[in-house]
Amino acid sequence: MKVVETFNLSKTYVQDVLGVEYGRLKIRLRDRQVDALKDLTLAVEQGEIFGLLGPNGAGKTTTIKILMGIHFATEGQARLFGRPLGDLEVKRRIGFLPENPYFYDYLKGWEFLEFYGRLYDMPHRLLRTRIEELLDLVGLSHAANLPLKGYSKGMNQRIGLAQALLNDPRLVILDEPQSGLDPLGRKEVRDIILRLRKEGRTVLFSSHILSDAEMICDRVGILFKGKLIDCGSMSELLSTRVLQYELVVEGVSHETLQAFEGVAESVLNSDMQTLLILKEETDVQAAIARTVETGGKIVSLTPRTETLEQYFIRQVKGEGK
């Protein structure tokens, strides 16, 4: 089942470029049209993690705001769970976390979740149980009685995620959920998203942190200047060709290191180990043989294929020409 569908979705913003004020009357001299989204057609399947990726200004947030009914499309259509946007029953099945949410910072963590639970008209006993479960899930049980103004950026992001899950949604839409988080916070958010998929929920999130998306996404769509330039799974998008080999050795002589410099793209030497970056398999075999012959030790050999970041840069550069 397709949970999210868009058909030639476009959004054009009109901005005032120059105006002259005469008293209280402002005369618009010229408009500038900005195409934030151009003919976006994609689908998100039930139970998958779909990443909407792209640089700042690519159209990710615009897409999400249209799906949530915050903005309206200039052209095209979209459906959630096969129903038109704005359907009340569909909205009850959606959880949403915006990119830069504003929370009432005088509320305590549990009060904040209780406030949103009342908006959903959740029964009191069910709401209290759900709040405890979610505070535990996002790792904020210890901060339940602290005002939100005392929360860090990561804590605010996690309480916002708990709010997005409060109504037990089948579709969770997250706009830049890992933005501003440290590596530990990003891992915690990744783990929560993976848990949501395990529970059978569908997750659509936007991000410009490509390494995190590569770890958890079933499929990704890449936006650039409002256009979808590619969409698919990692195996479909990324080349399986080995781009380079990373060989780590230790116990090699100075003469051997000099020999390596003739075949390796780079040689990084520390007190104990040496990292060789090699392009060709024949060079790898020669370096291993030389290491063994001179009494050195092979620590590791890692072939490196294309990453999502390398693929993204290659695609964007092609579009920018």
mmCIF file of N, CA, C and O in Angstrom, residues 80-154:
data_model
loop_
_atom_site.group_PDB
_atom_site.id
_atom_site.type_symbol
_atom_site.label_atom_id
_atom_site.label_comp_id
_atom_site.label_asym_id
_atom_site.label_seq_id
_atom_site.Cartn_x
_atom_site.Cartn_y
_atom_site.Cartn_z
ATOM 1 N N LEU A 80 -2.534 10.915 1.094
ATOM 2 C CA LEU A 80 -2.016 10.181 2.236
ATOM 3 C C LEU A 80 -2.979 9.038 2.529
ATOM 4 O O LEU A 80 -4.188 9.268 2.662
ATOM 5 N N PHE A 81 -2.464 7.828 2.589
ATOM 6 C CA PHE A 81 -3.287 6.629 2.787
ATOM 7 C C PHE A 81 -4.396 6.550 1.725
ATOM 8 O O PHE A 81 -5.506 6.091 2.004
ATOM 9 N N GLY A 82 -4.095 7.032 0.529
ATOM 10 C CA GLY A 82 -5.054 6.981 -0.561
ATOM 11 C C GLY A 82 -6.150 8.026 -0.497
ATOM 12 O O GLY A 82 -7.051 8.031 -1.337
ATOM 13 N N ARG A 83 -6.094 8.931 0.496
ATOM 14 C CA ARG A 83 -7.128 9.958 0.667
ATOM 15 C C ARG A 83 -6.540 11.339 0.373
ATOM 16 O O ARG A 83 -5.341 11.562 0.520
ATOM 17 N N PRO A 84 -7.394 12.303 -0.005
ATOM 18 C CA PRO A 84 -6.913 13.663 -0.274
ATOM 19 C C PRO A 84 -6.320 14.301 0.977
ATOM 20 O O PRO A 84 -6.682 13.956 2.103
ATOM 21 N N LEU A 85 -5.426 15.255 0.765
ATOM 22 C CA LEU A 85 -4.856 15.995 1.887
ATOM 23 C C LEU A 85 -5.963 16.735 2.635
ATOM 24 O O LEU A 85 -6.905 17.248 2.031
ATOM 25 N N GLY A 86 -5.827 16.789 3.952
ATOM 26 C CA GLY A 86 -6.816 17.478 4.767
ATOM 27 C C GLY A 86 -7.885 16.580 5.337
ATOM 28 O O GLY A 86 -8.687 17.029 6.166
ATOM 29 N N ASP A 87 -7.919 15.315 4.920
ATOM 30 C CA ASP A 87 -8.908 14.379 5.448
ATOM 31 C C ASP A 87 -8.691 14.212 6.961
ATOM 32 O O ASP A 87 -7.596 13.866 7.412
ATOM 33 N N LEU A 88 -9.723 14.445 7.754
ATOM 34 C CA LEU A 88 -9.591 14.449 9.208
ATOM 35 C C LEU A 88 -9.174 13.092 9.754
ATOM 36 O O LEU A 88 -8.329 12.995 10.654
ATOM 37 N N GLU A 89 -9.767 12.018 9.239
ATOM 38 C CA GLU A 89 -9.428 10.678 9.728
ATOM 39 C C GLU A 89 -7.976 10.326 9.427
ATOM 40 O O GLU A 89 -7.328 9.631 10.199
ATOM 41 N N VAL A 90 -7.480 10.809 8.283
ATOM 42 C CA VAL A 90 -6.074 10.575 7.939
ATOM 43 C C VAL A 90 -5.169 11.330 8.903
ATOM 44 O O VAL A 90 -4.146 10.807 9.361
ATOM 45 N N LYS A 91 -5.532 12.555 9.246
ATOM 46 C CA LYS A 91 -4.697 13.359 10.143
ATOM 47 C C LYS A 91 -4.550 12.699 11.513
ATOM 48 O O LYS A 91 -3.527 12.874 12.187
ATOM 49 N N ARG A 92 -5.568 11.957 11.940
ATOM 50 C CA ARG A 92 -5.481 11.268 13.221
ATOM 51 C C ARG A 92 -4.413 10.171 13.206
ATOM 52 O O ARG A 92 -3.975 9.725 14.271
ATOM 53 N N ARG A 93 -3.987 9.753 12.025
ATOM 54 C CA ARG A 93 -3.034 8.654 11.894
ATOM 55 C C ARG A 93 -1.620 9.139 11.606
ATOM 56 O O ARG A 93 -0.745 8.354 11.271
ATOM 57 N N ILE A 94 -1.408 10.458 11.713
ATOM 58 C CA ILE A 94 -0.115 11.048 11.379
ATOM 59 C C ILE A 94 0.519 11.672 12.613
ATOM 60 O O ILE A 94 -0.148 12.326 13.412
ATOM 61 N N GLY A 95 1.831 11.472 12.765
ATOM 62 C CA GLY A 95 2.620 12.192 13.759
ATOM 63 C C GLY A 95 3.603 13.089 13.035
ATOM 64 O O GLY A 95 4.181 12.687 12.022
ATOM 65 N N PHE A 96 3.815 14.304 13.548
ATOM 66 C CA PHE A 96 4.629 15.282 12.823
ATOM 67 C C PHE A 96 5.549 16.035 13.769
ATOM 68 O O PHE A 96 5.135 16.491 14.837
ATOM 69 N N LEU A 97 6.815 16.160 13.355
ATOM 70 C CA LEU A 97 7.784 16.996 14.071
ATOM 71 C C LEU A 97 8.381 17.981 13.075
ATOM 72 O O LEU A 97 9.088 17.585 12.153
ATOM 73 N N PRO A 98 8.097 19.296 13.213
ATOM 74 C CA PRO A 98 8.677 20.285 12.295
ATOM 75 C C PRO A 98 10.165 20.487 12.554
ATOM 76 O O PRO A 98 10.708 20.024 13.566
ATOM 77 N N GLU A 99 10.808 21.206 11.646
ATOM 78 C CA GLU A 99 12.260 21.382 11.745
ATOM 79 C C GLU A 99 12.653 22.219 12.955
ATOM 80 O O GLU A 99 13.555 21.858 13.710
ATOM 81 N N ASN A 100 12.003 23.354 13.144
ATOM 82 C CA ASN A 100 12.324 24.242 14.268
ATOM 83 C C ASN A 100 11.069 24.475 15.100
ATOM 84 O O ASN A 100 10.463 25.557 15.032
ATOM 85 N N PRO A 101 10.673 23.479 15.881
ATOM 86 C CA PRO A 101 9.426 23.633 16.640
ATOM 87 C C PRO A 101 9.585 24.629 17.779
ATOM 88 O O PRO A 101 10.668 24.793 18.336
ATOM 89 N N TYR A 102 8.480 25.295 18.094
ATOM 90 C CA TYR A 102 8.462 26.177 19.261
ATOM 91 C C TYR A 102 7.625 25.516 20.344
ATOM 92 O O TYR A 102 6.465 25.166 20.117
ATOM 93 N N PHE A 103 8.231 25.335 21.504
ATOM 94 C CA PHE A 103 7.528 24.727 22.627
ATOM 95 C C PHE A 103 7.342 25.770 23.729
ATOM 96 O O PHE A 103 8.165 26.675 23.885
ATOM 97 N N TYR A 104 6.274 25.618 24.497
ATOM 98 C CA TYR A 104 6.056 26.486 25.658
ATOM 99 C C TYR A 104 7.077 26.102 26.728
ATOM 100 O O TYR A 104 6.933 25.090 27.412
ATOM 101 N N ASP A 105 8.104 26.941 26.869
ATOM 102 C CA ASP A 105 9.254 26.519 27.672
ATOM 103 C C ASP A 105 8.999 26.526 29.173
ATOM 104 O O ASP A 105 9.822 26.040 29.950
ATOM 105 N N TYR A 106 7.843 27.062 29.609
ATOM 106 C CA TYR A 106 7.540 27.033 31.044
ATOM 107 C C TYR A 106 6.875 25.718 31.448
ATOM 108 O O TYR A 106 6.727 25.432 32.637
ATOM 109 N N LEU A 107 6.465 24.912 30.458
ATOM 110 C CA LEU A 107 5.856 23.614 30.764
ATOM 111 C C LEU A 107 6.939 22.589 31.099
ATOM 112 O O LEU A 107 8.028 22.598 30.519
ATOM 113 N N LYS A 108 6.619 21.697 32.007
ATOM 114 C CA LYS A 108 7.495 20.565 32.269
ATOM 115 C C LYS A 108 7.317 19.529 31.165
ATOM 116 O O LYS A 108 6.346 19.581 30.402
ATOM 117 N N GLY A 109 8.270 18.589 31.089
ATOM 118 C CA GLY A 109 8.215 17.606 30.025
ATOM 119 C C GLY A 109 6.891 16.855 29.968
ATOM 120 O O GLY A 109 6.262 16.733 28.908
ATOM 121 N N TRP A 110 6.427 16.357 31.107
ATOM 122 C CA TRP A 110 5.181 15.580 31.117
ATOM 123 C C TRP A 110 3.967 16.481 30.872
ATOM 124 O O TRP A 110 2.986 16.055 30.259
ATOM 125 N N GLU A 111 4.047 17.755 31.333
ATOM 126 C CA GLU A 111 2.952 18.690 31.086
ATOM 127 C C GLU A 111 2.821 19.001 29.597
ATOM 128 O O GLU A 111 1.709 19.118 29.066
ATOM 129 N N PHE A 112 3.966 19.132 28.940
ATOM 130 C CA PHE A 112 3.967 19.402 27.500
ATOM 131 C C PHE A 112 3.270 18.274 26.744
ATOM 132 O O PHE A 112 2.417 18.511 25.885
ATOM 133 N N LEU A 113 3.606 17.021 27.073
ATOM 134 C CA LEU A 113 2.980 15.879 26.402
ATOM 135 C C LEU A 113 1.501 15.759 26.782
ATOM 136 O O LEU A 113 0.665 15.398 25.948
ATOM 137 N N GLU A 114 1.178 16.082 28.025
ATOM 138 C CA GLU A 114 -0.224 16.031 28.439
ATOM 139 C C GLU A 114 -1.053 17.069 27.675
ATOM 140 O O GLU A 114 -2.201 16.797 27.276
ATOM 141 N N PHE A 115 -0.489 18.238 27.458
ATOM 142 C CA PHE A 115 -1.182 19.289 26.701
ATOM 143 C C PHE A 115 -1.543 18.792 25.299
ATOM 144 O O PHE A 115 -2.682 18.951 24.849
ATOM 145 N N TYR A 116 -0.577 18.173 24.614
ATOM 146 C CA TYR A 116 -0.846 17.670 23.269
ATOM 147 C C TYR A 116 -1.791 16.478 23.291
ATOM 148 O O TYR A 116 -2.600 16.291 22.387
ATOM 149 N N GLY A 117 -1.701 15.666 24.341
ATOM 150 C CA GLY A 117 -2.624 14.545 24.460
ATOM 151 C C GLY A 117 -4.061 14.994 24.599
ATOM 152 O O GLY A 117 -4.987 14.362 24.063
ATOM 153 N N ARG A 118 -4.266 16.106 25.292
ATOM 154 C CA ARG A 118 -5.624 16.640 25.434
ATOM 155 C C ARG A 118 -6.146 17.162 24.100
ATOM 156 O O ARG A 118 -7.345 17.103 23.826
ATOM 157 N N LEU A 119 -5.230 17.701 23.272
ATOM 158 C CA LEU A 119 -5.644 18.129 21.933
ATOM 159 C C LEU A 119 -6.153 16.946 21.108
ATOM 160 O O LEU A 119 -7.039 17.102 20.268
ATOM 161 N N TYR A 120 -5.570 15.774 21.358
ATOM 162 C CA TYR A 120 -6.035 14.552 20.687
ATOM 163 C C TYR A 120 -7.262 13.954 21.374
ATOM 164 O O TYR A 120 -7.798 12.944 20.908
ATOM 165 N N ASP A 121 -7.680 14.572 22.500
ATOM 166 C CA ASP A 121 -8.830 14.082 23.262
ATOM 167 C C ASP A 121 -8.600 12.653 23.744
ATOM 168 O O ASP A 121 -9.509 11.814 23.727
ATOM 169 N N MET A 122 -7.358 12.365 24.192
ATOM 170 C CA MET A 122 -7.027 11.036 24.688
ATOM 171 C C MET A 122 -7.561 10.856 26.109
ATOM 172 O O MET A 122 -7.490 11.785 26.927
ATOM 173 N N PRO A 123 -8.115 9.697 26.445
ATOM 174 C CA PRO A 123 -8.565 9.428 27.821
ATOM 175 C C PRO A 123 -7.412 9.611 28.812
ATOM 176 O O PRO A 123 -6.266 9.270 28.509
ATOM 177 N N HIS A 124 -7.739 10.137 29.999
ATOM 178 C CA HIS A 124 -6.707 10.516 30.962
ATOM 179 C C HIS A 124 -5.799 9.345 31.323
ATOM 180 O O HIS A 124 -4.569 9.478 31.309
ATOM 181 N N ARG A 125 -6.375 8.189 31.630
ATOM 182 C CA ARG A 125 -5.564 7.045 32.061
ATOM 183 C C ARG A 125 -4.652 6.571 30.929
ATOM 184 O O ARG A 125 -3.469 6.282 31.146
ATOM 185 N N LEU A 126 -5.183 6.504 29.714
ATOM 186 C CA LEU A 126 -4.381 6.102 28.559
ATOM 187 C C LEU A 126 -3.276 7.101 28.303
ATOM 188 O O LEU A 126 -2.135 6.724 27.998
ATOM 189 N N LEU A 127 -3.576 8.380 28.454
ATOM 190 C CA LEU A 127 -2.588 9.423 28.205
ATOM 191 C C LEU A 127 -1.426 9.327 29.177
ATOM 192 O O LEU A 127 -0.258 9.423 28.766
ATOM 193 N N ARG A 128 -1.703 9.135 30.462
ATOM 194 C CA ARG A 128 -0.618 9.041 31.448
ATOM 195 C C ARG A 128 0.280 7.853 31.170
ATOM 196 O O ARG A 128 1.516 7.938 31.265
ATOM 197 N N THR A 129 -0.330 6.728 30.792
ATOM 198 C CA THR A 129 0.467 5.542 30.456
ATOM 199 C C THR A 129 1.320 5.792 29.222
ATOM 200 O O THR A 129 2.507 5.423 29.172
ATOM 201 N N ARG A 130 0.722 6.434 28.212
ATOM 202 C CA ARG A 130 1.436 6.718 26.966
ATOM 203 C C ARG A 130 2.592 7.679 27.199
ATOM 204 O O ARG A 130 3.674 7.521 26.629
ATOM 205 N N ILE A 131 2.392 8.672 28.062
ATOM 206 C CA ILE A 131 3.455 9.629 28.371
ATOM 207 C C ILE A 131 4.643 8.931 29.003
ATOM 208 O O ILE A 131 5.801 9.166 28.645
ATOM 209 N N GLU A 132 4.388 8.029 29.948
ATOM 210 C CA GLU A 132 5.474 7.289 30.595
ATOM 211 C C GLU A 132 6.242 6.444 29.590
ATOM 212 O O GLU A 132 7.475 6.385 29.618
ATOM 213 N N GLU A 133 5.510 5.784 28.687
ATOM 214 C CA GLU A 133 6.153 4.944 27.670
ATOM 215 C C GLU A 133 7.049 5.784 26.758
ATOM 216 O O GLU A 133 8.182 5.388 26.455
ATOM 217 N N LEU A 134 6.549 6.935 26.334
ATOM 218 C CA LEU A 134 7.288 7.750 25.381
ATOM 219 C C LEU A 134 8.487 8.440 26.025
ATOM 220 O O LEU A 134 9.543 8.564 25.406
ATOM 221 N N LEU A 135 8.342 8.887 27.258
ATOM 222 C CA LEU A 135 9.486 9.480 27.948
ATOM 223 C C LEU A 135 10.603 8.458 28.116
ATOM 224 O O LEU A 135 11.794 8.792 27.982
ATOM 225 N N ASP A 136 10.220 7.227 28.355
ATOM 226 C CA ASP A 136 11.219 6.164 28.456
ATOM 227 C C ASP A 136 11.844 5.876 27.086
ATOM 228 O O ASP A 136 13.060 5.689 26.973
ATOM 229 N N LEU A 137 11.021 5.868 26.042
ATOM 230 C CA LEU A 137 11.508 5.588 24.695
ATOM 231 C C LEU A 137 12.543 6.609 24.240
ATOM 232 O O LEU A 137 13.577 6.237 23.679
ATOM 233 N N VAL A 138 12.292 7.893 24.494
ATOM 234 C CA VAL A 138 13.212 8.927 24.033
ATOM 235 C C VAL A 138 14.277 9.279 25.075
ATOM 236 O O VAL A 138 15.066 10.205 24.879
ATOM 237 N N GLY A 139 14.300 8.537 26.178
ATOM 238 C CA GLY A 139 15.345 8.729 27.178
ATOM 239 C C GLY A 139 15.210 9.996 27.997
ATOM 240 O O GLY A 139 16.214 10.608 28.390
ATOM 241 N N LEU A 140 13.973 10.399 28.309
ATOM 242 C CA LEU A 140 13.762 11.628 29.076
ATOM 243 C C LEU A 140 12.977 11.405 30.360
ATOM 244 O O LEU A 140 12.434 12.349 30.936
ATOM 245 N N SER A 141 12.912 10.176 30.831
ATOM 246 C CA SER A 141 12.191 9.901 32.078
ATOM 247 C C SER A 141 12.764 10.713 33.234
ATOM 248 O O SER A 141 12.026 11.189 34.113
ATOM 249 N N HIS A 142 14.090 10.896 33.221
ATOM 250 C CA HIS A 142 14.744 11.632 34.308
ATOM 251 C C HIS A 142 14.435 13.121 34.264
ATOM 252 O O HIS A 142 14.614 13.828 35.263
ATOM 253 N N ALA A 143 13.979 13.616 33.097
ATOM 254 C CA ALA A 143 13.725 15.048 32.931
ATOM 255 C C ALA A 143 12.239 15.363 32.828
ATOM 256 O O ALA A 143 11.867 16.464 32.428
ATOM 257 N N ALA A 144 11.388 14.417 33.216
ATOM 258 C CA ALA A 144 9.941 14.613 33.076
ATOM 259 C C ALA A 144 9.438 15.818 33.849
ATOM 260 O O ALA A 144 8.485 16.485 33.437
ATOM 261 N N ASN A 145 10.066 16.142 34.992
ATOM 262 C CA ASN A 145 9.599 17.241 35.839
ATOM 263 C C ASN A 145 10.420 18.513 35.674
ATOM 264 O O ASN A 145 10.295 19.441 36.480
ATOM 265 N N LEU A 146 11.260 18.558 34.639
ATOM 266 C CA LEU A 146 12.039 19.767 34.371
ATOM 267 C C LEU A 146 11.304 20.638 33.355
ATOM 268 O O LEU A 146 10.755 20.129 32.375
ATOM 269 N N PRO A 147 11.307 21.954 33.532
ATOM 270 C CA PRO A 147 10.716 22.843 32.514
ATOM 271 C C PRO A 147 11.490 22.734 31.202
ATOM 272 O O PRO A 147 12.710 22.530 31.198
ATOM 273 N N LEU A 148 10.808 22.901 30.095
ATOM 274 C CA LEU A 148 11.453 22.762 28.791
ATOM 275 C C LEU A 148 12.533 23.816 28.569
ATOM 276 O O LEU A 148 13.445 23.600 27.769
ATOM 277 N N LYS A 149 12.448 24.947 29.261
ATOM 278 C CA LYS A 149 13.480 25.968 29.089
ATOM 279 C C LYS A 149 14.834 25.484 29.603
ATOM 280 O O LYS A 149 15.873 26.061 29.253
ATOM 281 N N GLY A 150 14.831 24.432 30.407
ATOM 282 C CA GLY A 150 16.082 23.865 30.891
ATOM 283 C C GLY A 150 16.594 22.715 30.035
ATOM 284 O O GLY A 150 17.637 22.131 30.336
ATOM 285 N N TYR A 151 15.871 22.402 28.950
ATOM 286 C CA TYR A 151 16.270 21.304 28.067
ATOM 287 C C TYR A 151 17.349 21.788 27.088
ATOM 288 O O TYR A 151 17.333 22.925 26.633
ATOM 289 N N SER A 152 18.246 20.874 26.751
ATOM 290 C CA SER A 152 19.234 21.151 25.711
ATOM 291 C C SER A 152 18.577 20.998 24.338
ATOM 292 O O SER A 152 17.413 20.581 24.229
ATOM 293 N N LYS A 153 19.331 21.325 23.280
ATOM 294 C CA LYS A 153 18.826 21.170 21.918
ATOM 295 C C LYS A 153 18.429 19.719 21.656
ATOM 296 O O LYS A 153 17.348 19.435 21.106
ATOM 297 N N GLY A 154 19.270 18.782 22.069
ATOM 298 C CA GLY A 154 18.972 17.370 21.862
ATOM 299 C C GLY A 154 17.756 16.909 22.648
ATOM 300 O O GLY A 154 16.946 16.126 22.144
#
